[in-house]
Each structure stands twice: as C-alpha cells, then as structure tokens.
Coordinates of C-alpha atoms and ligand atoms in Angstrom, one line a residue:
Chain A
X13 CA 100.4 -122.8 17.3
X14 CA 100.4 -122.9 13.5
X15 CA 103.3 -122.2 11.2
X16 CA 101.2 -119.8 9.2
X17 CA 102.8 -116.4 8.8
X18 CA 100.6 -113.3 9.5
X19 CA 100.2 -112.9 5.7
X20 CA 98.7 -116.4 5.3
X21 CA 94.9 -116.3 5.1
X22 CA 92.9 -118.3 7.5
X23 CA 90.4 -119.4 4.8
X24 CA 90.5 -118.9 1.1
X25 CA 87.6 -120.3 -0.9
X26 CA 88.0 -119.6 -4.7
X27 CA 85.3 -120.2 -7.2
X28 CA 83.9 -123.1 -5.3
X29 CA 80.8 -125.0 -6.5
X30 CA 79.1 -127.8 -5.0
X31 CA 76.5 -129.9 -6.9
X32 CA 74.8 -132.8 -5.1
X33 CA 73.6 -135.8 -7.1
X34 CA 74.8 -134.4 -10.4
X35 CA 73.1 -135.7 -13.5
X36 CA 70.1 -137.1 -11.6
X37 CA 66.6 -135.6 -11.0
X38 CA 67.7 -134.9 -7.5
X39 CA 70.5 -132.5 -8.6
X40 CA 71.0 -129.6 -6.3
X41 CA 73.4 -126.7 -6.9
X42 CA 74.2 -126.0 -3.2
X43 CA 77.1 -123.6 -4.0
X44 CA 77.6 -121.7 -7.2
X45 CA 81.0 -120.1 -7.8
X46 CA 81.6 -118.9 -4.2
X47 CA 84.6 -116.8 -3.3
X48 CA 85.3 -116.1 0.4
X49 CA 88.4 -114.9 2.2
X50 CA 88.8 -114.8 5.9
X51 CA 91.8 -113.2 7.5
X52 CA 93.4 -114.5 10.7
X53 CA 91.6 -113.3 13.8
X54 CA 88.5 -112.4 11.8
X55 CA 85.0 -113.3 13.0
X56 CA 82.9 -114.0 9.9
X57 CA 79.2 -115.0 10.0
X58 CA 77.3 -116.8 7.2
X59 CA 73.6 -115.9 7.1
X60 CA 70.9 -116.6 4.5
X61 CA 67.6 -118.4 3.9
X62 CA 67.3 -122.0 4.8
X63 CA 68.9 -124.3 2.1
X64 CA 71.1 -121.6 0.7
X65 CA 74.2 -123.6 1.3
X66 CA 75.7 -122.2 4.6
X67 CA 76.3 -125.7 6.1
X68 CA 77.6 -126.9 2.8
X69 CA 80.1 -124.0 2.6
X70 CA 81.2 -124.8 6.2
X71 CA 81.6 -128.5 5.4
X72 CA 83.6 -127.6 2.3
X73 CA 86.0 -125.5 4.3
X74 CA 86.2 -128.4 6.9
X75 CA 87.0 -130.8 4.0
X76 CA 84.1 -133.0 5.1
X77 CA 82.8 -132.4 1.5
X78 CA 84.9 -132.2 -1.6
X79 CA 83.7 -129.3 -3.8
X80 CA 82.8 -130.3 -7.3
X81 CA 84.7 -127.3 -8.6
X82 CA 87.1 -124.6 -7.3
X83 CA 89.7 -124.7 -4.5
X84 CA 89.8 -124.3 -0.8
X85 CA 92.9 -123.3 1.2
X86 CA 92.9 -123.3 5.0
X87 CA 95.9 -121.8 6.8
X88 CA 97.7 -121.7 3.4
X89 CA 97.3 -125.4 2.9
X90 CA 94.8 -127.6 1.1
X91 CA 91.7 -128.1 3.1
X92 CA 92.5 -131.8 3.2
X93 CA 96.0 -131.2 4.7
X94 CA 94.4 -128.7 7.2
X95 CA 92.0 -131.4 8.3
X96 CA 94.8 -134.0 8.8
X97 CA 96.7 -131.4 10.8
X98 CA 93.6 -130.5 12.7
X99 CA 94.0 -126.8 12.0
X100 CA 90.4 -126.2 12.9
X101 CA 87.8 -127.2 15.6
X102 CA 84.2 -127.7 14.9
X103 CA 80.9 -127.2 16.8
X104 CA 77.5 -128.0 15.6
X105 CA 73.9 -127.1 16.5
X106 CA 73.6 -130.3 18.6
X107 CA 76.5 -130.4 21.0
X108 CA 77.3 -133.9 19.8
X109 CA 79.0 -134.9 23.1
X110 CA 79.6 -138.6 23.6
X111 CA 77.1 -139.7 26.3
X112 CA 79.4 -142.5 27.6
X113 CA 82.3 -140.1 28.3
X114 CA 82.6 -137.7 31.2
X115 CA 82.8 -134.0 30.4
X116 CA 86.6 -134.2 30.9
X117 CA 86.8 -137.2 28.6
X118 CA 84.8 -135.4 26.0
X119 CA 87.0 -132.4 25.9
X120 CA 90.0 -134.7 25.9
X121 CA 88.8 -136.5 22.7
X122 CA 90.7 -134.4 20.1
X123 CA 93.8 -134.4 22.3
X124 CA 93.7 -138.2 22.7
X125 CA 93.5 -138.5 18.9
X126 CA 96.5 -136.3 18.6
X127 CA 98.4 -138.6 20.9
X128 CA 98.9 -136.2 23.8
X129 CA 100.0 -137.8 27.1
X130 CA 97.6 -137.9 30.1
X131 CA 99.2 -135.1 32.1
X132 CA 99.2 -132.7 29.2
X133 CA 95.6 -133.5 28.4
X134 CA 94.5 -132.9 32.0
X135 CA 96.2 -129.6 32.2
X136 CA 94.5 -128.5 29.0
X137 CA 91.1 -129.7 30.1
X138 CA 91.4 -127.7 33.3
X139 CA 92.3 -124.7 31.3
X140 CA 89.3 -125.2 28.9
X141 CA 86.8 -125.8 31.7
X142 CA 87.9 -122.5 33.3
X143 CA 87.6 -120.8 29.9
X144 CA 83.9 -121.9 29.5
X145 CA 83.3 -121.2 33.2
X146 CA 82.4 -124.7 34.2
X147 CA 85.5 -125.5 36.3
X148 CA 83.8 -128.1 38.6
X149 CA 81.8 -130.1 36.1
X150 CA 84.6 -132.2 34.7
X151 CA 83.5 -135.5 36.3
X152 CA 79.8 -135.0 35.3
X153 CA 78.2 -136.9 32.4
X154 CA 77.0 -134.7 29.5
X155 CA 73.4 -135.6 30.1
X156 CA 73.6 -134.3 33.6
X157 CA 74.2 -130.7 32.2
X158 CA 71.8 -128.2 30.9
X159 CA 71.6 -127.5 27.1
X160 CA 73.7 -124.4 27.4
X161 CA 76.3 -126.1 29.5
X162 CA 76.5 -128.9 27.0
X163 CA 77.0 -126.4 24.3
X164 CA 79.8 -124.8 26.2
X165 CA 81.5 -128.1 26.7
X166 CA 81.2 -128.7 22.9
X167 CA 82.9 -125.4 22.4
X168 CA 85.6 -126.3 24.9
X169 CA 86.2 -129.5 22.9
X170 CA 86.4 -127.6 19.7
X171 CA 89.0 -125.2 21.2
X172 CA 90.9 -127.8 23.3
X173 CA 93.7 -128.3 20.8
X174 CA 94.0 -124.5 20.3
X175 CA 93.1 -124.7 16.7
X176 CA 93.7 -121.4 14.9
X177 CA 90.3 -121.7 13.2
X178 CA 86.9 -122.4 14.7
X179 CA 84.0 -123.6 12.4
X180 CA 80.5 -123.3 14.0
X181 CA 77.2 -124.3 12.5
X182 CA 74.3 -122.7 14.4
X183 CA 75.9 -123.6 17.8
X184 CA 73.4 -121.6 19.8
X185 CA 70.3 -122.5 17.8
X186 CA 68.9 -124.7 20.5
X187 CA 69.3 -122.2 23.3
X188 CA 66.9 -119.7 24.9
X189 CA 67.4 -116.0 24.2
X190 CA 69.1 -115.2 27.5
X191 CA 71.5 -118.1 27.5
X192 CA 72.2 -117.3 23.9
X193 CA 73.2 -113.7 24.5
X194 CA 75.3 -114.9 27.4
X195 CA 77.0 -117.5 25.2
X196 CA 77.7 -114.9 22.5
X197 CA 79.5 -112.6 24.9
X198 CA 81.5 -115.6 26.2
X199 CA 82.4 -116.7 22.7
X200 CA 83.7 -113.2 21.9
X201 CA 85.8 -113.2 25.1
X202 CA 87.2 -116.6 24.3
X203 CA 88.1 -115.6 20.8
X204 CA 89.7 -112.4 22.0
X205 CA 91.7 -114.3 24.5
X206 CA 92.9 -116.9 22.1
X207 CA 93.0 -115.0 18.8
X208 CA 90.9 -117.6 17.1
X209 CA 89.5 -117.1 13.7
X210 CA 85.8 -118.0 13.4
X211 CA 83.4 -118.9 10.6
X212 CA 80.0 -118.9 12.2
X213 CA 76.7 -120.0 10.6
X214 CA 73.5 -118.5 12.1
X215 CA 69.9 -117.7 11.3
X216 CA 69.8 -114.7 13.7
X217 CA 70.6 -111.3 12.3
X218 CA 71.3 -109.7 15.7
X219 CA 73.6 -112.6 16.6
X220 CA 75.5 -112.2 13.3
X221 CA 75.9 -108.5 13.8
X222 CA 76.9 -108.7 17.4
X223 CA 79.6 -111.3 16.9
X224 CA 81.0 -110.5 13.5
X225 CA 83.6 -108.3 11.8
X226 CA 81.9 -109.2 8.6
X227 CA 78.5 -110.7 7.8
X228 CA 78.3 -112.8 4.7
X229 CA 74.8 -112.7 3.2
X230 CA 73.9 -115.7 1.0
X231 CA 71.0 -116.5 -1.3
X232 CA 69.5 -119.8 -2.4
X233 CA 68.9 -121.6 -5.6
X234 CA 71.8 -121.9 -6.4
X235 CA 73.7 -120.9 -3.2
X236 CA 75.6 -117.7 -3.8
X237 CA 77.2 -114.9 -1.7
X238 CA 75.1 -111.8 -2.5
X239 CA 76.6 -109.2 -0.1
X240 CA 79.2 -108.8 2.6
X241 CA 78.4 -106.3 5.4
X242 CA 81.3 -105.0 7.4
X243 CA 80.4 -104.4 11.1
X244 CA 82.7 -101.7 12.6
X245 CA 81.6 -101.9 16.2
X246 CA 85.1 -102.4 17.4
X247 CA 86.5 -105.4 19.2
X248 CA 85.4 -104.6 22.7
X249 CA 81.7 -105.5 22.5
X250 CA 79.6 -105.9 25.6
X251 CA 75.9 -105.8 26.6
X252 CA 75.8 -102.0 25.9
X253 CA 76.7 -102.7 22.3
X254 CA 73.3 -104.3 21.8
X255 CA 71.7 -100.9 22.4
X256 CA 74.1 -99.0 20.3
X257 CA 72.8 -97.1 17.3
X258 CA 75.4 -98.6 15.0
X259 CA 74.3 -102.0 16.1
X260 CA 70.7 -101.3 15.0
X261 CA 71.9 -99.6 11.8
X262 CA 73.9 -102.8 10.9
X263 CA 70.9 -105.0 11.7
X264 CA 68.8 -103.0 9.3
X265 CA 71.6 -103.2 6.7
X266 CA 71.9 -107.0 7.0
X267 CA 68.1 -107.4 6.9
X268 CA 67.8 -105.4 3.7
X269 CA 70.6 -107.4 2.2
X270 CA 68.8 -110.5 3.1
X271 CA 65.5 -109.3 1.7
X272 CA 67.2 -108.3 -1.5
X273 CA 68.9 -111.7 -1.7
X274 CA 65.6 -113.5 -1.1
X275 CA 63.8 -111.4 -3.7
X276 CA 66.5 -112.0 -6.3
X277 CA 66.3 -115.7 -5.5
X278 CA 62.5 -115.6 -6.0
X279 CA 63.0 -113.7 -9.3
X280 CA 65.4 -116.4 -10.4
X281 CA 62.9 -119.0 -9.4
X282 CA 60.2 -117.4 -11.6
X283 CA 62.7 -117.2 -14.5
X284 CA 63.5 -120.9 -14.1
X285 CA 59.9 -121.9 -14.5
Chain B
X24 CA 58.7 -160.6 41.2
X25 CA 60.7 -163.8 40.4
X26 CA 59.3 -165.5 43.4
X27 CA 55.8 -164.3 42.9
X28 CA 55.7 -165.8 39.4
X29 CA 57.2 -169.0 40.7
X30 CA 54.5 -169.2 43.3
X31 CA 51.8 -168.6 40.7
X32 CA 53.2 -171.4 38.5
X33 CA 53.2 -173.8 41.4
X34 CA 49.6 -172.9 42.2
X35 CA 48.5 -173.4 38.6
X36 CA 50.3 -176.8 38.5
X37 CA 48.7 -178.0 41.7
X38 CA 45.3 -176.6 40.8
X39 CA 45.3 -178.5 37.5
X40 CA 46.6 -181.6 39.2
X41 CA 43.7 -181.4 41.7
X42 CA 40.9 -180.8 39.2
X43 CA 42.2 -182.3 35.9
X44 CA 41.2 -185.8 34.8
X45 CA 43.4 -188.6 36.3
X46 CA 43.7 -190.3 32.9
X47 CA 43.9 -187.3 30.7
X48 CA 41.2 -186.5 28.1
X49 CA 40.4 -186.3 24.5
X50 CA 39.3 -183.4 22.4
X51 CA 38.0 -184.3 19.0
X52 CA 39.7 -187.6 19.3
X53 CA 43.1 -186.0 20.1
X54 CA 44.7 -186.9 23.3
X55 CA 45.8 -183.5 24.4
X56 CA 44.7 -183.1 28.0
X57 CA 47.6 -184.3 30.1
X58 CA 47.0 -187.0 32.7
X59 CA 47.4 -185.8 36.2
X60 CA 48.6 -189.0 37.8
X61 CA 51.9 -188.9 39.9
X62 CA 54.0 -190.2 37.0
X63 CA 53.1 -187.5 34.5
X64 CA 52.5 -184.7 36.9
X65 CA 54.2 -185.2 40.2
X66 CA 53.4 -182.9 43.1
X67 CA 55.6 -179.8 43.2
X68 CA 56.7 -180.8 46.7
X69 CA 57.7 -184.2 45.4
X70 CA 59.9 -182.5 42.8
X71 CA 61.4 -180.3 45.5
X72 CA 62.0 -183.3 47.7
X73 CA 63.5 -185.2 44.9
X74 CA 66.7 -183.0 45.1
X75 CA 67.3 -184.6 48.5
X76 CA 66.7 -188.2 47.4
X77 CA 69.4 -190.7 46.8
X78 CA 70.5 -190.6 43.2
X79 CA 70.1 -193.9 41.4
X80 CA 73.3 -195.5 40.4
X81 CA 75.5 -192.8 41.9
X82 CA 76.7 -194.4 45.1
X83 CA 75.5 -192.6 48.2
X84 CA 75.2 -189.2 46.5
X85 CA 72.0 -187.2 46.6
X86 CA 70.2 -186.0 43.5
X87 CA 71.2 -182.4 44.1
X88 CA 74.8 -183.3 44.4
X89 CA 74.8 -185.2 41.2
X90 CA 72.8 -182.5 39.4
X91 CA 75.2 -179.8 40.7
X92 CA 78.1 -181.7 39.1
X93 CA 76.2 -182.0 35.8
X94 CA 75.3 -178.4 35.9
X95 CA 78.8 -177.2 36.5
X96 CA 79.9 -179.3 33.5
X97 CA 77.2 -177.8 31.3
X98 CA 77.9 -174.4 32.6
X99 CA 81.5 -174.4 31.6
X100 CA 80.7 -175.6 28.1
X101 CA 78.0 -172.9 27.8
X102 CA 80.4 -170.2 28.9
X103 CA 82.9 -171.4 26.4
X104 CA 80.2 -171.5 23.7
X105 CA 79.0 -168.0 24.6
X106 CA 82.6 -166.6 24.6
X107 CA 83.1 -168.1 21.1
X108 CA 79.7 -166.9 20.0
X109 CA 80.4 -163.3 21.2
X110 CA 83.8 -163.3 19.6
X111 CA 82.5 -164.5 16.2
X112 CA 79.3 -162.5 16.5
X113 CA 81.1 -159.2 17.2
X114 CA 83.7 -160.0 14.6
X115 CA 81.1 -160.6 11.9
X116 CA 79.3 -157.4 12.9
X117 CA 82.4 -155.3 12.6
X118 CA 83.3 -156.9 9.3
X119 CA 79.8 -156.1 8.0
X120 CA 79.8 -152.6 9.3
X121 CA 83.1 -152.0 7.6
X122 CA 82.1 -153.3 4.2
X123 CA 78.5 -152.6 3.2
X124 CA 78.9 -155.2 0.4
X125 CA 79.8 -157.9 2.9
X126 CA 76.6 -157.1 4.9
X127 CA 74.5 -157.6 1.8
X128 CA 76.3 -160.8 0.8
X129 CA 76.6 -162.4 4.1
X130 CA 73.6 -161.4 6.3
X131 CA 71.0 -163.5 4.3
X132 CA 73.2 -166.6 4.8
X133 CA 73.5 -165.9 8.5
X134 CA 69.7 -165.8 8.7
X135 CA 69.5 -169.1 6.8
X136 CA 72.1 -170.7 9.1
X137 CA 69.8 -170.2 12.0
X138 CA 67.0 -172.2 10.4
X139 CA 69.2 -175.4 10.4
X140 CA 68.1 -177.6 13.2
X141 CA 71.0 -178.1 15.7
X142 CA 70.4 -181.9 15.7
X143 CA 71.1 -182.0 12.0
X144 CA 74.3 -180.2 12.5
X145 CA 75.6 -182.1 15.5
X146 CA 77.0 -185.2 13.7
X147 CA 79.0 -183.1 11.2
X148 CA 80.4 -181.0 14.1
X149 CA 81.5 -184.3 15.7
X150 CA 83.2 -185.4 12.6
X151 CA 85.1 -182.1 12.2
X152 CA 86.0 -182.1 15.9
X153 CA 87.3 -185.6 15.6
X154 CA 89.5 -184.8 12.6
X155 CA 90.9 -181.8 14.5
X156 CA 91.7 -183.9 17.5
X157 CA 89.8 -181.7 19.9
X158 CA 88.3 -182.9 23.2
X159 CA 84.7 -183.9 23.1
X160 CA 83.2 -181.0 24.9
X161 CA 84.3 -178.6 22.1
X162 CA 81.4 -180.0 20.0
X163 CA 79.0 -178.7 22.6
X164 CA 80.8 -175.4 22.8
X165 CA 80.8 -175.0 19.0
X166 CA 77.1 -175.8 18.7
X167 CA 76.4 -173.4 21.6
X168 CA 78.4 -170.7 19.7
X169 CA 76.4 -171.5 16.6
X170 CA 73.2 -170.6 18.3
X171 CA 74.5 -167.6 20.3
X172 CA 76.6 -165.8 17.7
X173 CA 73.5 -164.7 15.7
X174 CA 71.7 -162.5 18.1
X175 CA 75.1 -160.9 18.9
X176 CA 75.8 -160.2 15.3
X177 CA 72.5 -158.7 14.6
X178 CA 72.4 -156.5 17.6
X179 CA 76.0 -155.4 17.4
X180 CA 75.6 -154.5 13.7
X181 CA 72.6 -152.4 14.5
X182 CA 74.5 -150.8 17.3
X183 CA 77.5 -150.0 15.2
X184 CA 75.3 -148.3 12.7
X185 CA 73.5 -146.3 15.3
X186 CA 76.3 -143.7 15.7
X187 CA 74.8 -140.3 14.8
X188 CA 75.9 -138.7 11.6
X189 CA 77.1 -135.6 13.5
X190 CA 79.4 -137.6 15.7
X191 CA 80.7 -139.5 12.6
X192 CA 81.4 -136.1 11.0
X193 CA 83.2 -135.0 14.2
X194 CA 85.5 -138.0 14.0
X195 CA 86.0 -137.2 10.3
X196 CA 87.0 -133.7 11.2
X197 CA 89.7 -135.1 13.4
X198 CA 90.8 -137.2 10.4
X199 CA 90.3 -140.3 12.6
X200 CA 90.8 -143.6 10.9
X201 CA 88.0 -146.1 10.6
X202 CA 89.5 -148.2 13.4
X203 CA 89.8 -145.2 15.7
X204 CA 86.2 -144.3 14.9
X205 CA 85.2 -147.8 15.7
X206 CA 87.0 -147.8 19.0
X207 CA 86.1 -144.3 20.2
X208 CA 82.6 -143.9 18.7
X209 CA 80.9 -146.8 17.0
X210 CA 81.7 -149.4 19.6
X211 CA 80.7 -147.4 22.7
X212 CA 77.5 -146.3 20.9
X213 CA 76.7 -150.0 20.1
X214 CA 76.8 -151.2 23.7
X215 CA 73.2 -150.4 24.7
X216 CA 72.1 -152.2 21.5
X217 CA 74.3 -155.3 22.2
X218 CA 72.8 -156.0 25.6
X219 CA 69.5 -157.6 24.5
X220 CA 71.5 -159.6 21.9
X221 CA 73.8 -160.9 24.6
X222 CA 70.9 -161.8 26.8
X223 CA 69.5 -164.0 24.1
X224 CA 72.9 -165.4 23.3
X225 CA 73.5 -166.4 26.9
X226 CA 70.3 -168.5 27.1
X227 CA 70.7 -169.8 23.6
X228 CA 74.2 -171.0 24.5
X229 CA 72.8 -173.2 27.4
X230 CA 70.2 -174.6 25.0
X231 CA 72.9 -175.4 22.5
X232 CA 74.9 -177.3 25.0
X233 CA 71.9 -179.2 26.4
X234 CA 70.7 -180.2 22.9
X235 CA 74.2 -181.4 22.0
X236 CA 74.4 -183.5 25.1
X237 CA 71.1 -185.1 24.3
X238 CA 72.0 -185.7 20.6
X239 CA 75.6 -186.8 20.8
X240 CA 75.9 -188.6 24.1
X241 CA 79.1 -189.0 26.0
X242 CA 78.9 -185.5 27.6
X243 CA 77.6 -185.8 31.1
X244 CA 75.8 -182.6 31.8
X245 CA 72.3 -181.5 32.6
X246 CA 71.0 -182.5 29.2
X247 CA 72.4 -186.0 29.7
X248 CA 70.7 -186.0 33.1
X249 CA 67.2 -185.3 31.7
X250 CA 67.6 -188.2 29.3
X251 CA 69.1 -190.5 31.9
X252 CA 66.4 -189.7 34.4
X253 CA 63.5 -190.0 31.9
X254 CA 64.6 -193.6 31.4
X255 CA 64.3 -194.2 35.1
X256 CA 61.0 -192.4 35.3
X257 CA 59.1 -195.4 36.8
X258 CA 61.2 -195.5 39.9
X259 CA 61.7 -191.7 40.4
X260 CA 59.2 -189.8 38.3
X261 CA 60.0 -186.4 39.8
X262 CA 63.7 -186.6 39.0
X263 CA 63.2 -185.6 35.4
X264 CA 61.7 -182.4 36.6
X265 CA 64.6 -181.9 39.0
X266 CA 66.9 -182.1 36.0
X267 CA 64.8 -179.7 34.0
X268 CA 64.7 -177.4 36.9
X269 CA 68.5 -177.5 37.0
X270 CA 68.7 -176.6 33.3
X271 CA 66.4 -173.7 33.8
X272 CA 68.4 -172.4 36.8
X273 CA 71.5 -172.7 34.6
X274 CA 69.9 -170.5 31.9
X275 CA 69.0 -168.0 34.6
X276 CA 72.5 -167.8 35.9
X277 CA 73.9 -167.2 32.4
X278 CA 71.3 -164.5 31.9
X279 CA 72.2 -163.0 35.3
X280 CA 75.9 -162.8 34.3
X281 CA 74.9 -160.7 31.3
X282 CA 72.6 -158.5 33.4
X283 CA 75.5 -157.9 35.8
X284 CA 77.7 -157.0 32.9
X285 CA 75.0 -154.6 31.7
X286 CA 74.7 -152.8 34.9
X287 CA 78.4 -152.2 35.0
X288 CA 78.6 -151.1 31.3
X289 CA 75.6 -148.9 31.5
X290 CA 76.3 -147.4 34.9
X291 CA 76.9 -143.9 33.7
X292 CA 74.6 -143.9 30.7
X293 CA 71.4 -141.8 30.5
X294 CA 68.4 -143.8 31.4
X295 CA 66.7 -144.1 28.1
X296 CA 65.3 -147.0 26.2
X297 CA 66.8 -148.1 22.9
X298 CA 65.0 -150.4 20.5
Ligands
ATP318 N1 74.2 -134.6 1.4 C1 73.4 -133.9 0.6 N2 72.8 -134.5 -0.5 C2 72.0 -133.9 -1.3 N3 71.7 -132.6 -1.1 C3 72.1 -131.9 -0.1 C4 73.0 -132.6 0.9 N4 73.4 -131.7 1.8 C5 72.7 -130.6 1.5 N5 72.0 -130.7 0.4 C6 71.2 -129.6 -0.3 O1 72.0 -128.5 -0.5 C7 71.3 -127.3 -0.2 C8 72.0 -126.5 0.8 O2 72.0 -127.2 2.0 P1 72.7 -126.7 3.4 O3 72.5 -127.7 4.4 O4 74.0 -126.2 3.1 O5 71.7 -125.4 3.6 P2 71.8 -124.4 4.9 O6 72.0 -123.1 4.3 O7 72.7 -124.9 5.9 O8 70.3 -124.5 5.4 P3 69.8 -124.4 6.9 O9 69.8 -122.9 7.2 O10 68.4 -124.9 6.8 O11 70.7 -125.2 7.8 C9 69.9 -127.7 0.2 O12 69.0 -127.6 -0.9 C10 70.1 -129.2 0.5 O13 68.9 -129.9 0.2
MG319 MG1 72.5 -125.7 7.9

C-alpha cells in the first residue's frame, strides 16, 4: 500500500518534547526528550501511570499535536505529510462512531474522504465487516450494537483504508474482561493478516504483554520513557499463551519496570518541592 | 391530547361565561374582569357556527371560504419568511462557528435585534422594499424572516459546537478540511439541536406575517381579517374569533411541517433527549 521500503521505519520519534501552556502557571511538561522507534510490522504498547503522556505521544505521532521540540517521522515522511496521506488509522477508547450513519457508512467514512467510488467502498466494507466478524450488521445503526461490537466497527473503520500504521488509545478500556481478551486475540489475527504496525496505549499490563513485541514503560512528571521490555512470545499467540510461564515472567518484568518508574517519579516529585 | 385540551378550554370559556358578571367587574378600581355578554365573549358554538355564516361584503361566500383564502395567502408568506429565516439563520450560525471572533462580535447584536418591536421596523422595511421594486408581500416575508432567523441561529450554533472532541480529532486525523468536517460531522451532529429552534421559527414566522398585515395594510391575509372583522364586531361578534382561530390553526400547521421534518430527519437516531 505505501511506498515505504522495508528499511523505512514505521515511526521515528527523536528527542520530542511537548510542553502545554508554556510560560504560564498551568505549564505541563507532558513529554520530555522522548525517543521511540517502531519497525514496520511491530506491535508496540505504551504503558505508564495516568498523566505520563501516553495519549500525548500518540497524538504527536498522529500529528494532532505539534511537539514543542524534536522531530517525528512516520513512514519516512514528516508526521504532517503522513497525516495528509492518511498513512495511519486511529481508534480511541470511545468508539466515536457517528450515530447518524449506519455501520457501513461509518466504516466508509475514511474511504469517502479519500474519494473512492461507491463500488470500491462497498467491496472494502464487506471485507472489513468479515474481518471483525460482524458480516451481517452493516445496515444497523451504531447504537443498536453492544459496546464490544461498536469497538470492532471502530477498528474496522481505522483499518478500512488499509493504513500501514494503526494508532490505538485504550481501545478496549470500556470492555469487560472476557470481551476484552476476545478482542485482543482478534486484533492480533487482524494485524497478522494485514501486516499492520500498531502503537497501542493501555493501562493493563497483561494486555500489553499479550499483544506486544515491545512494551514501552513511561513515567510521569515530566513524561519520559524509562524502559522498553521486549516480549519474545513469538507471533502465534493464542489463549494458551496467557497461561505460559514466559507470559507471567514478562508481566512481572513490566510490573517491576512500572514500579521503578513510579518510584523514580515520586523521588523527582520530592526533589522538586 | 390536542382534542382533550381543546375540550377543556371550551369548558372553561363556557363556565366563565355562565358564572362571570354580565358587565364585567372592578378590582381595586381597575376594570379587569371581562364582561361575559355575547359581544365580548360569544358562545363557543356561536364561534363555530360563524364559519358557516355569510361573510359580510364578500358576495355569497361563507366566512370559512373567505378565511381559507386569507389563510392560504398568509401561509405562503409565512413559508417564504421561514425559508429565508432558516437560510439566513443557518448561514449566520455557520459563519459564527467558523470564526470565533465573529461569534463574539455579532451575537450580542443579534440578541439586541430581537428586542426591536416589529411594528417599529415595518415602515422601514416597506421603504426599502419599495426602493428595490419588490412586490408587497416580500415585506411580510422579510419581517417573518426577521423573527424566525434568531432561534434558528442560536440553536444551530449550539448544535454545530456540540460535535465531540474525539470526533473532531478523528476528522483531523483524516486531514479533512473545515468544510468537509462541517458537512460530515458538525452539521449532522447539529440536527437534533436545530429542531426546537425550527419549531420556534415556524410559529414566529406566522406571527411576523400577521403583525405585518395588521401594521402595513394592503396584504389581505388572516391578520387583515382580524382587523377587518373587529371593525364589524357589532354585526358579527364571533367572526373575530373565527379569524383568530384561523391564525392559530395556521401556526399549528407550520409547526406540524417542522414536526414532520423532524420525524424524517431523526428516524434513525438514538432516542435520547438533547438540551
Ligand atoms: N490539551 C492539553 N492542555 C494542557 N495539558 C494537557 C493537555 N493534554 C494533556 N495535558 C497534560 O499532559 C499530561 C499528559 O497527558 P496525557 O493525556 O498524555 O496522559 P496519559 O498518559 O494519556 O494519561 P491517561 O492514562 O490518564 O490517559 C497530563 O498532565 C495532562 O494534564
Ligand atoms: Mg490517555
């Protein structure tokens, strides 16, 4: 789909800082000299305490926020150009479906904006509905679906244009545990089938470990990356993976990294006072 | 429901007519208790029968036939006024949603504009209409639009600003232009908010036309009929109420048109109430 050569990195954040309301009493250093590289096909999770800048980092990659310092490359282009070219799809915690559009029309939205003709759009929507296993819900309205189904439609919308990169901000946060695990497996299958690169924000350690090739652990005040944990569970993960010893070992590793990051954040907080 | 409340209104009217003082009454020297004689408060059945009476000075036409003609005339002006009001109202709302600074500069003046009595404005409108060489009925349509644009502007503006931040961010992530975002997101999101504004506008438009008819003269609609009949009140006291009734029905029809539009536009929306 993209003209990126295999050597081009999917995401390259170099020395990025993000300061909100600079020079005012409400000044917040949401990101402080952050470096992050994501290779094509990688699944990378961002995890860390609330307010450590995970969403901010995702928005910076998506070019919805301009970093105050540093540079961001997506698919070898500037983040701005990548947004214009719609090199990524996005999914948020709230499914954010348009309530006045049918499921089909919602999935079509990014294709419509790209100027695809009706026939091509319909074909793609059918393909996406099959992918998220809701083939016969196309003519329903979003509010007629369950929360998990809505979230699947939002993912279908994010993937509809076959973007090489998927940015997700706590997309399963509102779901119950069973649906959540089910969605995680489906997301992995979809990504394996399409070769999509994913940057995924989550609060759940097991979720991060189960999904990711690498878990990026962040700390707050100011937002920094403190550790990157590689998860070598292989690509073929299924329900058995969740009982795997390595899985537990990695969960512990991430938890300790998180605890360390929180303690160091607290230590900094004390110093600051 | 509509008929039940009508029945109650008739009962109250007849009850008061039966027990109230024939010559009215004073409270602390003020004459505020209405007389209940047949000139001031005709029986409701007299009013109803009035529709079938011969209209004075209209050949062999009945009152209802004359009123129907008047009502159709007023209706067309009200529709034209509403259309213009909606066009201007939505236009202003879009303009204000686009430029925050315009909203701050313009909105206070729009509010002030609504405090100007229509009667004070009517002569000016006539002068302008005359200089533009437009037909007379456009005065009424313009004044109807003047009354109806405001609720449309306010409700549409609020609706356009109601789009959730996450949805706006989504459109941003598609690098969608402001106009595309307006068409695909802000405008559809505004529809439920616009409905109450349009309902107000529809009835305001009828009021605008009727007031213009009464103030300016020369336009022979329902408003003209109320004045005309009130001058003949001695011979046919109930005919004034017949004209008022026609005006009320006209307002209801305009309202009904908006309600019909609403049920089409909101057919597949979730059933939740918006403020
Ligand atoms: N638009 C904004 N204006 C000002 N400050 C902001 C803005 N957005 C985020 N912040 C601040 O930046 C910091 C990081 O916010 P961010 O939303 O990235 O955190 P997060 O890691 O996603 O938290 P959570 O896990 O709770 O979602 C917070 O302190 C927040 O208050
Ligand atoms: Mg967040």
